[in-house]
PDB file of C-alpha atoms in Angstrom:
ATOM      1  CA  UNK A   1      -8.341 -40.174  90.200  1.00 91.00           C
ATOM      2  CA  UNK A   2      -8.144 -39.629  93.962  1.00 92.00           C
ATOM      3  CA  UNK A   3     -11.245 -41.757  94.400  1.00 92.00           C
ATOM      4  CA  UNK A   4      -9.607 -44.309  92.523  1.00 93.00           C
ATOM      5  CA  UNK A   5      -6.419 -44.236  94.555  1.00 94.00           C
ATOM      6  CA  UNK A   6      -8.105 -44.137  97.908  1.00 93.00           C
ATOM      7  CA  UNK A   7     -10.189 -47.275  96.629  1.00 92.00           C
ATOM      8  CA  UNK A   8      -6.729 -48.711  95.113  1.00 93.00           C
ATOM      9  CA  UNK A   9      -3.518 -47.310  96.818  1.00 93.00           C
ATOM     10  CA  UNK A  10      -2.496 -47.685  92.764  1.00 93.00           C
ATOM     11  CA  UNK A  11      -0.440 -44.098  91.603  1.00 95.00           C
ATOM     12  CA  UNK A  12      -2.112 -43.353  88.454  1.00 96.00           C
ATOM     13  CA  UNK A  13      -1.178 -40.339  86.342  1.00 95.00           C
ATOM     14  CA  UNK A  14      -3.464 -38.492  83.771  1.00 94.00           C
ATOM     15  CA  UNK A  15      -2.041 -36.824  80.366  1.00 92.00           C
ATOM     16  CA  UNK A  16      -3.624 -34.729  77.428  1.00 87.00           C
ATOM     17  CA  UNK A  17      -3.270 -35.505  73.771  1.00 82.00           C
ATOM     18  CA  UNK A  18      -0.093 -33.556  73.641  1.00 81.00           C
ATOM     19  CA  UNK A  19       1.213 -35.666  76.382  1.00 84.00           C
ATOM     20  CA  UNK A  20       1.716 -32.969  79.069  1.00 86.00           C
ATOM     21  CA  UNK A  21       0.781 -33.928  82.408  1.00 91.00           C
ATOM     22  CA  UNK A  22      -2.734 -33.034  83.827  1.00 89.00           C
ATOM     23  CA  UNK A  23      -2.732 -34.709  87.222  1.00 93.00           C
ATOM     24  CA  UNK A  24      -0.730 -37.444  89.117  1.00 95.00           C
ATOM     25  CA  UNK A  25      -1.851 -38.984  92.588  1.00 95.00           C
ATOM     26  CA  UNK A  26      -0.096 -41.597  94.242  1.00 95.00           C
ATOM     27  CA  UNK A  27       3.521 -40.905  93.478  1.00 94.00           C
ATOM     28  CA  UNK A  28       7.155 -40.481  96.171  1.00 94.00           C
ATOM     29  CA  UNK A  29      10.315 -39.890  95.210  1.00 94.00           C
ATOM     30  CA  UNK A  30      11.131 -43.773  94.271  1.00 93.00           C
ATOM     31  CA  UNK A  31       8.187 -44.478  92.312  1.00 94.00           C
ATOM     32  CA  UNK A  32       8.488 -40.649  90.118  1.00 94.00           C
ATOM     33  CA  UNK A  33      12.398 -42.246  89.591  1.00 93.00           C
ATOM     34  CA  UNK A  34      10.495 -45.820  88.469  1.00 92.00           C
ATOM     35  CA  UNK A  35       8.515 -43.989  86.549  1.00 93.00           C
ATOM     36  CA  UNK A  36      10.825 -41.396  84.711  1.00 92.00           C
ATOM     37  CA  UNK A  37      14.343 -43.609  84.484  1.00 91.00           C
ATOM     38  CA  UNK A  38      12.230 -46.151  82.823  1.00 89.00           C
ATOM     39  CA  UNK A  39      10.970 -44.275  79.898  1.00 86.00           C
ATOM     40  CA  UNK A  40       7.404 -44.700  80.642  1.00 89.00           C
ATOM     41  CA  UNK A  41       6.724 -41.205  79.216  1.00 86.00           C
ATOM     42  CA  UNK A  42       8.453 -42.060  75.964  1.00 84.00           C
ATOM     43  CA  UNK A  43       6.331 -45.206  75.831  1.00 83.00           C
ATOM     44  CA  UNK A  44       3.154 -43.074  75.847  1.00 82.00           C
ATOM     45  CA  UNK A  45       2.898 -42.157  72.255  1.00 76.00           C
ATOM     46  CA  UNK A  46      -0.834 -41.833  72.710  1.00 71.00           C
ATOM     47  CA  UNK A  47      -1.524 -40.994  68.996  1.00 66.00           C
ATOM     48  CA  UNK A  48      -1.636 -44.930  68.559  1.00 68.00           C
ATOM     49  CA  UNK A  49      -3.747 -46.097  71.213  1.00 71.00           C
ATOM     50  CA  UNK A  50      -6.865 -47.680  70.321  1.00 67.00           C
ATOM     51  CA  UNK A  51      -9.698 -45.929  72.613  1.00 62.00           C
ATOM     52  CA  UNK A  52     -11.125 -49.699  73.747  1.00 67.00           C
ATOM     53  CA  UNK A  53      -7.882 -51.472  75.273  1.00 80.00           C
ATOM     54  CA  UNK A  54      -5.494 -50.788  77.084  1.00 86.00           C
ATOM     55  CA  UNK A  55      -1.664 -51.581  76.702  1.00 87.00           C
ATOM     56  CA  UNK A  56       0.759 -52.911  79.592  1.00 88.00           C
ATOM     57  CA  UNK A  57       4.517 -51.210  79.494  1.00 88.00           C
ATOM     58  CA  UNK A  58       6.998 -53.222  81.480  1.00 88.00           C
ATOM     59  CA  UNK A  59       9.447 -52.086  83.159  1.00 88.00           C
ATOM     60  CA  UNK A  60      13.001 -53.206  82.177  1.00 83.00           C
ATOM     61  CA  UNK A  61      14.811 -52.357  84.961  1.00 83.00           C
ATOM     62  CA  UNK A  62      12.397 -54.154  87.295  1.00 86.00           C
ATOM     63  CA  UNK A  63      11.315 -57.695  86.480  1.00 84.00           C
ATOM     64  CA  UNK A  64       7.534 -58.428  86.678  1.00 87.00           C
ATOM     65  CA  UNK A  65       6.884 -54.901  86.963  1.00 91.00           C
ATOM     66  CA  UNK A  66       4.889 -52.768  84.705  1.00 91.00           C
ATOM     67  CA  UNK A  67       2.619 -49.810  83.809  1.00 93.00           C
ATOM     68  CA  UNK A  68      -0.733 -49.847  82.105  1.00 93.00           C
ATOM     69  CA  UNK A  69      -2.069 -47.198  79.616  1.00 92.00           C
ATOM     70  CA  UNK A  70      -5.724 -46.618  77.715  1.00 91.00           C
ATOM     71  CA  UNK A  71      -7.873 -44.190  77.200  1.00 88.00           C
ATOM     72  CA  UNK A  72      -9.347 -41.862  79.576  1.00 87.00           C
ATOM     73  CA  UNK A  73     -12.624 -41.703  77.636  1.00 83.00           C
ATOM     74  CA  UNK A  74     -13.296 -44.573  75.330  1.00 79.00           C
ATOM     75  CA  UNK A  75     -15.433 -42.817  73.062  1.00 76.00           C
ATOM     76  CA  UNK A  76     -12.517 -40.428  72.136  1.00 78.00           C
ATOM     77  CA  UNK A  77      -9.231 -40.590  72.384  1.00 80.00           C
ATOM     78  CA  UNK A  78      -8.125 -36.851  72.084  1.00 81.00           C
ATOM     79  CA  UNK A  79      -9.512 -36.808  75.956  1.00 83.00           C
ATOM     80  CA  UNK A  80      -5.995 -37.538  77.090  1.00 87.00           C
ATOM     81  CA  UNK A  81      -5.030 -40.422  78.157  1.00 90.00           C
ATOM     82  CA  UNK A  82      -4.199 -42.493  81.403  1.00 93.00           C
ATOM     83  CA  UNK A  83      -1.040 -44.521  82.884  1.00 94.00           C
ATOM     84  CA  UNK A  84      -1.729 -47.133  86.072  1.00 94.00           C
ATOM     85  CA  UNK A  85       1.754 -47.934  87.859  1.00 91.00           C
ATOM     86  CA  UNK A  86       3.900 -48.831  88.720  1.00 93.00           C
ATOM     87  CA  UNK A  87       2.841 -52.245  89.915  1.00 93.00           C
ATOM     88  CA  UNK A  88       4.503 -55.665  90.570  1.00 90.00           C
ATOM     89  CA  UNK A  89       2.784 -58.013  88.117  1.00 79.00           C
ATOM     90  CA  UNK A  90       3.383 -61.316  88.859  1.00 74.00           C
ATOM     91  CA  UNK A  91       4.066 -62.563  92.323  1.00 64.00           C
ATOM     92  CA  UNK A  92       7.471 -61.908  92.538  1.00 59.00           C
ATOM     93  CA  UNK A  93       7.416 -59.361  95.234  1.00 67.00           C
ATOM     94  CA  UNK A  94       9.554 -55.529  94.610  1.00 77.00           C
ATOM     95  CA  UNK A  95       9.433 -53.284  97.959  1.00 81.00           C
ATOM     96  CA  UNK A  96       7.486 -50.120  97.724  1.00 86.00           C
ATOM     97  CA  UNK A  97       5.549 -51.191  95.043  1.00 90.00           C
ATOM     98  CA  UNK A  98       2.039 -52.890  95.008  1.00 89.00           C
ATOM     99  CA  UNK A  99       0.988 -56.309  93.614  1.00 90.00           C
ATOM    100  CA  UNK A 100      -1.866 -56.641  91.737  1.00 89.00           C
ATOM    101  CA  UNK A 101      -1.652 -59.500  88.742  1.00 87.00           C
ATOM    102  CA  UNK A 102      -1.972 -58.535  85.500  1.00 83.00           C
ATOM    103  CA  UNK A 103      -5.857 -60.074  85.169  1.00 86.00           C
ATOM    104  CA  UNK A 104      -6.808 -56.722  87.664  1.00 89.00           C
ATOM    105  CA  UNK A 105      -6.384 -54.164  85.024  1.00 90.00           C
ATOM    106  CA  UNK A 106      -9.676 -54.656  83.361  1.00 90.00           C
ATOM    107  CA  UNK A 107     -11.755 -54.685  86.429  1.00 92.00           C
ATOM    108  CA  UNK A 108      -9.617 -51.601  87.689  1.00 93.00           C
ATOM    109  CA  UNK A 109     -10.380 -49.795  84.446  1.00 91.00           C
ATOM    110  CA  UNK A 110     -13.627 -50.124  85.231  1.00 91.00           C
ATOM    111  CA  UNK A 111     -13.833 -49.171  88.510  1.00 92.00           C
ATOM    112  CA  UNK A 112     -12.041 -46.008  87.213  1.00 91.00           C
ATOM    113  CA  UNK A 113     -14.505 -45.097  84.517  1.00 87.00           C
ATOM    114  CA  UNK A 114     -17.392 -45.939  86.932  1.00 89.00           C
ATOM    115  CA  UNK A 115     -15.596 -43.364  89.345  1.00 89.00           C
ATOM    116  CA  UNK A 116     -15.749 -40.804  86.476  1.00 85.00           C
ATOM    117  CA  UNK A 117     -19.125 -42.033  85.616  1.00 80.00           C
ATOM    118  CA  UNK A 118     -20.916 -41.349  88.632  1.00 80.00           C
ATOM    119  CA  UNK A 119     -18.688 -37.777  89.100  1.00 74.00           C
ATOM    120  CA  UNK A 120     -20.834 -34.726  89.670  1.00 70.00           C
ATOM    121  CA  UNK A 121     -19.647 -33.129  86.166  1.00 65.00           C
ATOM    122  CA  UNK A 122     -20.850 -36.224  84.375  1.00 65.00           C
ATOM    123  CA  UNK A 123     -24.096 -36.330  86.450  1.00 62.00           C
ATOM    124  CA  UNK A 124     -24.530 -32.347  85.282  1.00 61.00           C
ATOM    125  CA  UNK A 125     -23.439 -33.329  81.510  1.00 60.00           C
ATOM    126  CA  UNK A 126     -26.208 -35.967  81.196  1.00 56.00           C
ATOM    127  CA  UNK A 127     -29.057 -33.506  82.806  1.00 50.00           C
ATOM    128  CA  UNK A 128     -28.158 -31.448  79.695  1.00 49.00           C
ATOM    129  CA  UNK A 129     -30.566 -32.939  76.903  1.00 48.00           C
ATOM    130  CA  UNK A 130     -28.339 -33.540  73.950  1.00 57.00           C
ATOM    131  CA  UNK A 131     -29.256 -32.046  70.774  1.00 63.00           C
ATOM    132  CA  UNK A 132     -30.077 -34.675  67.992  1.00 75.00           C
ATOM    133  CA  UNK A 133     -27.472 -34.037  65.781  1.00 85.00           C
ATOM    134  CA  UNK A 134     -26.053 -36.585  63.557  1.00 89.00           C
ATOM    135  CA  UNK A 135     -22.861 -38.700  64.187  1.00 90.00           C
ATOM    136  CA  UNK A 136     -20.648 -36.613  62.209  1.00 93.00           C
ATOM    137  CA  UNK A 137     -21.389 -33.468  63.714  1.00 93.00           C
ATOM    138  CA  UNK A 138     -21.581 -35.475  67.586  1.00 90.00           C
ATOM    139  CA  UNK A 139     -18.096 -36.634  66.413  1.00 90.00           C
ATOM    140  CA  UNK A 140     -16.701 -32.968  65.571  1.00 93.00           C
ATOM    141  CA  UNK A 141     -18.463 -31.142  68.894  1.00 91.00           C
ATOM    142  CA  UNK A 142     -16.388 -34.171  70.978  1.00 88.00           C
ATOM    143  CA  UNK A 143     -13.146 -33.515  69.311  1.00 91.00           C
ATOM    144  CA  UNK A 144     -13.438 -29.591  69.623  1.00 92.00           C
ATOM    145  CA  UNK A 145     -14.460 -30.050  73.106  1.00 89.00           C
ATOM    146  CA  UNK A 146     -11.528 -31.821  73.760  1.00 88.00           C
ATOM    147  CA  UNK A 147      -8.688 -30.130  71.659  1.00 90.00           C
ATOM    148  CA  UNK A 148     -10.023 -26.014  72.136  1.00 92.00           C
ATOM    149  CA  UNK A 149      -7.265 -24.873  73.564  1.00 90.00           C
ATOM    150  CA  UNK A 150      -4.851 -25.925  70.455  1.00 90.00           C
ATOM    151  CA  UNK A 151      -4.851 -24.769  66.750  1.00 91.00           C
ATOM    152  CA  UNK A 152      -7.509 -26.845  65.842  1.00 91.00           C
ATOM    153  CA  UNK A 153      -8.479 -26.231  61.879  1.00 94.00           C
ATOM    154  CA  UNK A 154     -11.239 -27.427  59.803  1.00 94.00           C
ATOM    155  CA  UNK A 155      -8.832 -29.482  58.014  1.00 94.00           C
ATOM    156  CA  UNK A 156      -8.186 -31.035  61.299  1.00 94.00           C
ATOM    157  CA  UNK A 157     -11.422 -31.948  62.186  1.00 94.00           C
ATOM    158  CA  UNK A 158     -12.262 -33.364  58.236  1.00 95.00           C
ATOM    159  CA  UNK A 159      -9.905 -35.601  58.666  1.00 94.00           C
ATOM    160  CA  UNK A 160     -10.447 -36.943  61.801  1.00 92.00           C
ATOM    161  CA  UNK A 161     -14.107 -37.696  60.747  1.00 93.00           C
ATOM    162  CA  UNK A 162     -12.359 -38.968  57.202  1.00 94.00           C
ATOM    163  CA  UNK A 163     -14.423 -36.381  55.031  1.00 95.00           C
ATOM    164  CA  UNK A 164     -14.215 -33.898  53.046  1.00 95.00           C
ATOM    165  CA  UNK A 165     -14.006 -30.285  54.144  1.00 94.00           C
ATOM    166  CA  UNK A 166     -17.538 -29.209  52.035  1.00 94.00           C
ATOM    167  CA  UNK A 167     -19.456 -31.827  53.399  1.00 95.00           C
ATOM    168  CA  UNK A 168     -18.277 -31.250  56.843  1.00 95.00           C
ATOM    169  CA  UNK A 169     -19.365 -27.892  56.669  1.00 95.00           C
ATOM    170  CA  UNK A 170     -22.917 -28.634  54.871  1.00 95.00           C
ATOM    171  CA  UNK A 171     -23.791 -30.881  57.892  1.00 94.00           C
ATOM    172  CA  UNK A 172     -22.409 -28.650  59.975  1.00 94.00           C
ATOM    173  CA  UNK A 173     -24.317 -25.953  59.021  1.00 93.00           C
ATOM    174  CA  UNK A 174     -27.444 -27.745  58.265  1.00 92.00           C
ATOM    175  CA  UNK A 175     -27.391 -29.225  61.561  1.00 92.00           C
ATOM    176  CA  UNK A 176     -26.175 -26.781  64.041  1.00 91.00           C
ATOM    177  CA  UNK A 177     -26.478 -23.383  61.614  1.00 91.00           C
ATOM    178  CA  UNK A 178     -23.631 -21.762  62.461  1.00 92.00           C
ATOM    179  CA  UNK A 179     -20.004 -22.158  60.280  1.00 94.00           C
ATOM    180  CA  UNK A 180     -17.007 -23.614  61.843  1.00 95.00           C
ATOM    181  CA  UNK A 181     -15.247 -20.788  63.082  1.00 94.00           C
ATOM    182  CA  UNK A 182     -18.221 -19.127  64.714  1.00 94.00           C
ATOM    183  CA  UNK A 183     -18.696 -22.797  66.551  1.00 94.00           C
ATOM    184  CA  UNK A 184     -15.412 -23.174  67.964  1.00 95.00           C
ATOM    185  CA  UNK A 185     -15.266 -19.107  68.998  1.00 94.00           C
ATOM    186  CA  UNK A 186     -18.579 -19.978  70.521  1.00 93.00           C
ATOM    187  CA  UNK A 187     -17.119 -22.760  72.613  1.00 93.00           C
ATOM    188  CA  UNK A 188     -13.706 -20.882  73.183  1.00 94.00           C
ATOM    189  CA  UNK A 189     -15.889 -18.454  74.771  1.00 94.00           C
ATOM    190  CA  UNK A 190     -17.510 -20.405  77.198  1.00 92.00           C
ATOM    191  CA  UNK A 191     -14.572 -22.332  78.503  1.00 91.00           C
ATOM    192  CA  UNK A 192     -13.148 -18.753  79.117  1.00 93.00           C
ATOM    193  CA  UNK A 193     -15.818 -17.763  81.393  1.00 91.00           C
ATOM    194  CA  UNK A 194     -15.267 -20.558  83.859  1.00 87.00           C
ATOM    195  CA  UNK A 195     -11.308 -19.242  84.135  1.00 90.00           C
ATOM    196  CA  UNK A 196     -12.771 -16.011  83.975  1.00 91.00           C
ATOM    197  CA  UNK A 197     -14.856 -16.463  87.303  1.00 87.00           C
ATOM    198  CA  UNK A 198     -12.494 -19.232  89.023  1.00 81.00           C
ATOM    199  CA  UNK A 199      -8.995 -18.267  87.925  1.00 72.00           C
ATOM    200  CA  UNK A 200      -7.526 -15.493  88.872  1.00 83.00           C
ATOM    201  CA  UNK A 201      -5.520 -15.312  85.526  1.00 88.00           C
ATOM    202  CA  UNK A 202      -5.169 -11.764  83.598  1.00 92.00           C
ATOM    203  CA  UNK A 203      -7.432 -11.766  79.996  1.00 93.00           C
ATOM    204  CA  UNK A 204      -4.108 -12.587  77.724  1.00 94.00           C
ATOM    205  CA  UNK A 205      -3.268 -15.661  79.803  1.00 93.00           C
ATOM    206  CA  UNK A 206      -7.339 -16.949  79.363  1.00 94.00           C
ATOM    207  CA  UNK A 207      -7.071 -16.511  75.508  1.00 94.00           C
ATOM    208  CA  UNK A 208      -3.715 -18.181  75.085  1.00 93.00           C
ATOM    209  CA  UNK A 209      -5.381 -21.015  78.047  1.00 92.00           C
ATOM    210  CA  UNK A 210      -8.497 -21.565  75.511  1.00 94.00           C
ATOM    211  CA  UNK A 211      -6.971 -21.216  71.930  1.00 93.00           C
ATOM    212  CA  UNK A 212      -6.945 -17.426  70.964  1.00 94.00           C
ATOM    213  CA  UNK A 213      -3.980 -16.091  70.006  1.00 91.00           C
ATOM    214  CA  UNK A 214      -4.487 -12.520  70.055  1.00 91.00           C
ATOM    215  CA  UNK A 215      -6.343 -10.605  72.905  1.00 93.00           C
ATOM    216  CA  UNK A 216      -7.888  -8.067  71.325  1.00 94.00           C
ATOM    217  CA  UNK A 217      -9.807 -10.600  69.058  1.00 94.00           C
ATOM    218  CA  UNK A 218     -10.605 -12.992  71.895  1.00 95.00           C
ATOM    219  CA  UNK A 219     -12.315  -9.340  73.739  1.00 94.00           C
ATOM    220  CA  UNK A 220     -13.809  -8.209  70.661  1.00 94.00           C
ATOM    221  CA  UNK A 221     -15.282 -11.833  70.111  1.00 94.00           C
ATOM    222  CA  UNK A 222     -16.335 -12.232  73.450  1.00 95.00           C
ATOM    223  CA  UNK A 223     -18.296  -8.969  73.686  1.00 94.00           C
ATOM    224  CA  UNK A 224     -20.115  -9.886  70.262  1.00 93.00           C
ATOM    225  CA  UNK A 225     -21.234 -12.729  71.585  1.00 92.00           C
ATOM    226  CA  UNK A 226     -22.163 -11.519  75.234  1.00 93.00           C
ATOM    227  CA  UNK A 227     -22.582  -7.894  74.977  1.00 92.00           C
ATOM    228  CA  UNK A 228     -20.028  -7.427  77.720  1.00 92.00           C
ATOM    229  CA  UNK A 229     -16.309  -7.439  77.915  1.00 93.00           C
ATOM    230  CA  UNK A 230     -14.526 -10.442  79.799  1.00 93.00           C
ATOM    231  CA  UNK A 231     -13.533  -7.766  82.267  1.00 92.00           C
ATOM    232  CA  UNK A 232     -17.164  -6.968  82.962  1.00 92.00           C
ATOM    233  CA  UNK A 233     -17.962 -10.419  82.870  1.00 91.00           C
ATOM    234  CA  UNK A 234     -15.453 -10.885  85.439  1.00 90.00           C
ATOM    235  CA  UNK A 235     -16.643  -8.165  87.692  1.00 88.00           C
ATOM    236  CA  UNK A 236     -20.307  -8.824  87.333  1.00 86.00           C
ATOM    237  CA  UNK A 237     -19.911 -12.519  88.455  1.00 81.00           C
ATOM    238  CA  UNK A 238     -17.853 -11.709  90.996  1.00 75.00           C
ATOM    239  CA  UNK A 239     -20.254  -8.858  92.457  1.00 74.00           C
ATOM    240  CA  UNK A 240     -23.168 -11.210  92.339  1.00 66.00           C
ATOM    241  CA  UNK A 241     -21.173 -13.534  94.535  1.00 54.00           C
ATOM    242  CA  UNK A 242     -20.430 -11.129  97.038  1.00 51.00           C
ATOM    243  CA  UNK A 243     -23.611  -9.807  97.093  1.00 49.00           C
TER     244      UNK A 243
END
């Protein structure tokens, strides 16, 4: 996103499935007012957006100027979601805020996905071969990978792929061999170890941050899976660095 403004001069905000705000670049005091007297967030309602286009929001205070949303990943939706503006539309001119015509957005949604494209974690993330699982079970490790941190369920997940909860877990099982709550533990687990090493956040506020409720489970799972308490995860990591 800061690549993209620096190549732009565009504000651009980023927001999760939920709608909470992840990151916003670009923004003073009259543009956050454009942006929040307007309704803009209201507008969001990412839950509809198609993944492949994007939608323009205009702004009805401020004729020819507008907002554009999509997708931040196009291949899944639940990766949050994106919002370009404000910017002056047509060439009717509005101080303080940019003109770019309407015909731009496609070319700057590209630039911005080429931005992501070529990022360092996407670059790591293809050096990773992927395992040749089937669609299904691609489409279930995307949607977990996006959405760990909530109160995912396998009913969640079977109907997102629109099937049924038996065959979801037959594939799953057949293809990966593990059951659906020792995958998502398993992934909850590894997102915590970045926090763990990075963050300097206690051990209840990195369960709650990657969906476990209850920090003694979240411990207990975490040494079953690493022979080592988060704590002396923490420590060991940290020692090596120093060292």
């Amino acid at each position: 996103m800061e690549k993209f403004f620096l190549c732009t001069n565009i504000p651009i905000k980023a927001f999760n499935f939920n709608g909470e705000l992840i990151h916003s670049i670009g923004y003073n005091n009259f543009l956050e007012d454009v942006f929040d007297n307007n309704g803009i967030y209201e507008s969001l309602n990412i839950r509809t957006l198609n993944s492949e286009e994007h939608y323009v929001i205009d702004v009805p205070s401020l004729e020819g100027v507008s907002f554009t949303k999509f997708a931040v990943c196009p291949k899944n939706i639940h990766r949050g979601l994106y919002v370009i503006g404000p910017y002056a539309s047509c060439s009717a001119r509005h101080i303080g805020i940019l003109y770019k015509p309407s015909c731009c957005m496609p070319h700057l949604i590209s630039l911005l996905r080429n931005i992501a494209w070529d990022s360092n974690y996407m670059k790591q993330k293809r050096l990773i071969s992927e395992p040749p699982y089937g669609l299904y079970v691609k489409k279930a490790l995307s949607f977990i990978d996006a959405r760990y941190n909530e109160n995912i369920t396998l009913n969640d997940v079977a109907e997102y792929l629109n099937i049924t909860k038996c065959y979801f877990c037959t594939i799953l099982k057949k293809e990966t061999g593990k059951t659906f709550s020792r995958l998502i533990n398993e992934i909850r687990i590894e997102k915590s170890k970045e926090l763990l090493i990075k963050e300097n956040l206690s051990i209840l506020d990195i369960s709650l941050s990657v969906g476990f409720n209850n920090q003694n489970y979240y411990s207990s799972m975490f040494k079953k899976l690493n022979n080592k308490t988060p704590i002396e995860f923490r420590n060991e990591s940290l020692n090596s660095v120093v060292s």
